Amino acid sequence: MADPGRPAAPDGGLAGLGVSQGRAAGPMIRMAPQPALPSPRQVADPAAETAAVVKALESVTADLRQRAANAARGTGGGATREGGGAAPGGGDAAQAGGGDAAEILDALAMIADDPMLREDAEAAVRDGLDAPHALDAAFTHHRETLAALGGYLAERAADLDDLKHRAVAACLGLPMPGIPAPGHPYVLVAEDLSPADTAGLGTDVVALVTEKGGPTSHTAILARGRGLPAVVACAGITALTDGTVISVDGKTGRIGVGLTDEAVAEVRRSDREERERLANSSGPGRTADGHPVKLLLNIGSAADLRPGAEGVGLFRTEFLFLDRKREPSFEEQVAAYTEVFARAGTVVVRTLDAGTDKPLPFLGLPPEPNPALGIRGLRVDRVLPAVLDTQLDAIAEAARATGADAWVMAPMVTTPAEAAGFARRARARGLTRVGAMVEVPAAALLADRLLAEVDFLSIGTNDLSQYTFAADRQHPGLADLLDPWQPALLKLIAACADAGRAAGKPVGVCGEAAGDPRLAPVLVGLGVTSLSMAAVCVPSVREELSQHTLEECRELAALAQ
Ligand code: PEP
Ligand code: MG
């Protein structure tokens, strides 16, 4: 693992933490932040301010129309989520294909081009506001009008915030905020990315590099899910100029800067060859002497499903609903789960894991001073029990309809009583395989008592590291504490595996540690029965396990602790 404190690689490039394997190269484009409004100015020339307002709105409209045209042609924007706000259709827009995305972008362009909006901004200039503040006032007024109408129209209010940020940026001569859609392949560079940003990336993004973030951040997880090379905690990357041609090595964390065309071609060739080599590996997970270890997939939606694994070990259902302003209905949820169940034999569904780094706006949870230690995961059930009831109903219905082998588990279980309560409600709906995630040291320490209540455990090493080492999983400076080789973490995993062996029940790992090929034999040696990871990691984990007997795995596990 690269040292996040070391900004420059010896070859003059940059270095960060490689969090999603693969190599890519191309021109970089930075994701611009939302513009801050400057202090108001005294207006000396109202005509000039009005002209600036009109020019900003025209430029936003033209930019959106251009993006719509690109999306319609399928050159980016196909899955582009515009800005930080919700495009029409909420989360659906984030996943929209070329045609849908083009329609969405055209609809946004029409709003930006609305004469009433322009007249409102011009009136604000007549009232004495400078151009950026006049735009801000006009968009805010329209937003409030929409919000007051309620229902579907109120959901569209967030689009106006996105358009406002764009108009103000255009007026101030700043780059447009949000995920760029230049119409050609590029490396996306950002200070940091929210899960919603990452979930809505267009197909034109070939790699991700962020200045912040850690190895278990959701940027890393989503990049792996999409098979995109990614480097986080890369000091100095946002200081480079847009258009600089860079290479990204998602394994070593190295960033090459200022590449020639030949060097770009070489990076792409070597990435293609490595992917082809790994794609040829197949079959169930086994040690060299045939001890079976299930290799499963971590997915956020049906789009992450790939052949070559033995089922789904972690279906992060909250990723389906990150952008939603309204709770997804029972029917919508049944449809989303059915899509996955129909294509994957065995699926471990995790109920919504909301809160802290994965906020779900529709829950309307109030801000907390310490969100990672507050109402998140299963704890949301303390304040909104109907949400879990609806979700369990929908999972049970999708399982019945498809005949899938659906297992269900809760995130952030802390006590045996919580595990028992969850199991009771899941079983009441006919779900027979009920489990608990172990993400909190308290749960690992009482793994035997948890297993008296549930049928399996799944260890979330991302959060288990965070809570064991009191180290924010997003913190770029604490990667050494979040390293899954830490003996204290391995001892907690061993305690869970021992409890599983004694109870005769499966204990898997579904955190990012499960996709580390060097760690896989250690986890198996500790007694873990399945490893669940992004599809891109499966071939190398399979290859590594096949090189060690179970006895060797046990020796490695003893050494590592
Ligand atoms: C984990 O914490 O290890 C886990 C798998 O859950 P998530 O990363 O979604 O929090
Ligand atoms: Mg977790």
Tab-separated table of C-alpha atoms in Angstrom, residues 291-296 313 348 407 409 433-439 443-452 454-461 464 489-511 514 520 522-532:
chain	number	residue	atom	x	y	z
A	291	HIS	CA	-11.125	-27.136	0.389
A	292	PRO	CA	-14.100	-25.130	-0.950
A	293	VAL	CA	-14.312	-21.374	-0.327
A	294	LYS	CA	-17.287	-19.677	-1.961
A	295	LEU	CA	-16.264	-16.710	-4.116
A	296	LEU	CA	-19.184	-14.294	-4.233
A	313	GLY	CA	-22.514	-12.265	-1.113
A	348	VAL	CA	-27.331	-12.255	0.186
A	407	TRP	CA	-30.591	-14.697	2.158
A	409	MET	CA	-28.864	-9.706	6.554
A	433	ARG	CA	-31.771	-17.630	5.740
A	434	VAL	CA	-31.284	-14.703	8.077
A	435	GLY	CA	-27.933	-13.222	9.052
A	436	ALA	CA	-26.141	-10.369	10.737
A	437	MET	CA	-23.225	-8.313	9.547
A	438	VAL	CA	-20.324	-8.033	11.940
A	439	GLU	CA	-19.101	-4.459	11.614
A	443	ALA	CA	-20.780	-7.994	17.628
A	444	ALA	CA	-17.528	-9.857	16.952
A	445	LEU	CA	-16.918	-10.363	20.665
A	446	LEU	CA	-20.350	-11.967	21.058
A	447	ALA	CA	-20.345	-13.791	17.721
A	448	ASP	CA	-21.441	-17.037	19.413
A	449	ARG	CA	-24.498	-15.348	20.896
A	450	LEU	CA	-25.333	-13.675	17.594
A	451	LEU	CA	-25.165	-17.077	15.925
A	452	ALA	CA	-27.660	-18.426	18.456
A	454	VAL	CA	-29.196	-16.040	13.132
A	455	ASP	CA	-28.117	-18.521	10.458
A	456	PHE	CA	-24.914	-16.860	9.256
A	457	LEU	CA	-22.522	-13.967	9.817
A	458	SER	CA	-20.944	-11.731	7.220
A	459	ILE	CA	-17.980	-9.664	8.353
A	460	GLY	CA	-17.890	-6.102	7.019
A	461	THR	CA	-14.199	-5.412	7.441
A	464	LEU	CA	-15.112	-3.309	11.523
A	489	LEU	CA	-8.780	-7.023	13.008
A	490	LEU	CA	-7.630	-10.553	12.144
A	491	LYS	CA	-8.234	-11.662	15.740
A	492	LEU	CA	-11.829	-10.406	15.591
A	493	ILE	CA	-12.335	-12.246	12.299
A	494	ALA	CA	-10.878	-15.387	13.898
A	495	ALA	CA	-13.303	-15.074	16.836
A	496	CYS	CA	-16.257	-14.945	14.425
A	497	ALA	CA	-14.958	-17.885	12.370
A	498	ASP	CA	-14.421	-19.970	15.546
A	499	ALA	CA	-17.989	-19.224	16.638
A	500	GLY	CA	-19.219	-20.234	13.187
A	501	ARG	CA	-17.319	-23.516	13.282
A	502	ALA	CA	-18.705	-24.327	16.739
A	503	ALA	CA	-22.266	-23.552	15.632
A	504	GLY	CA	-21.878	-25.254	12.235
A	505	LYS	CA	-22.926	-22.013	10.491
A	506	PRO	CA	-21.239	-20.071	7.659
A	507	VAL	CA	-19.135	-17.002	8.380
A	508	GLY	CA	-18.018	-14.966	5.356
A	509	VAL	CA	-16.129	-11.743	4.759
A	510	CYS	CA	-17.771	-9.143	2.498
A	511	GLY	CA	-15.661	-6.050	3.231
A	514	ALA	CA	-12.094	-10.122	0.823
A	520	ALA	CA	-7.430	-14.402	0.908
A	522	VAL	CA	-5.061	-15.801	5.556
A	523	LEU	CA	-8.826	-15.292	5.829
A	524	VAL	CA	-9.432	-18.892	4.774
A	525	GLY	CA	-6.842	-20.048	7.307
A	526	LEU	CA	-8.731	-18.146	9.995
A	527	GLY	CA	-11.799	-20.253	9.132
A	528	VAL	CA	-13.830	-17.947	6.914
A	529	THR	CA	-16.156	-19.918	4.611
A	530	SER	CA	-16.829	-17.405	1.829
A	531	LEU	CA	-15.266	-14.279	0.342
A	532	SER	CA	-17.442	-11.668	-1.308
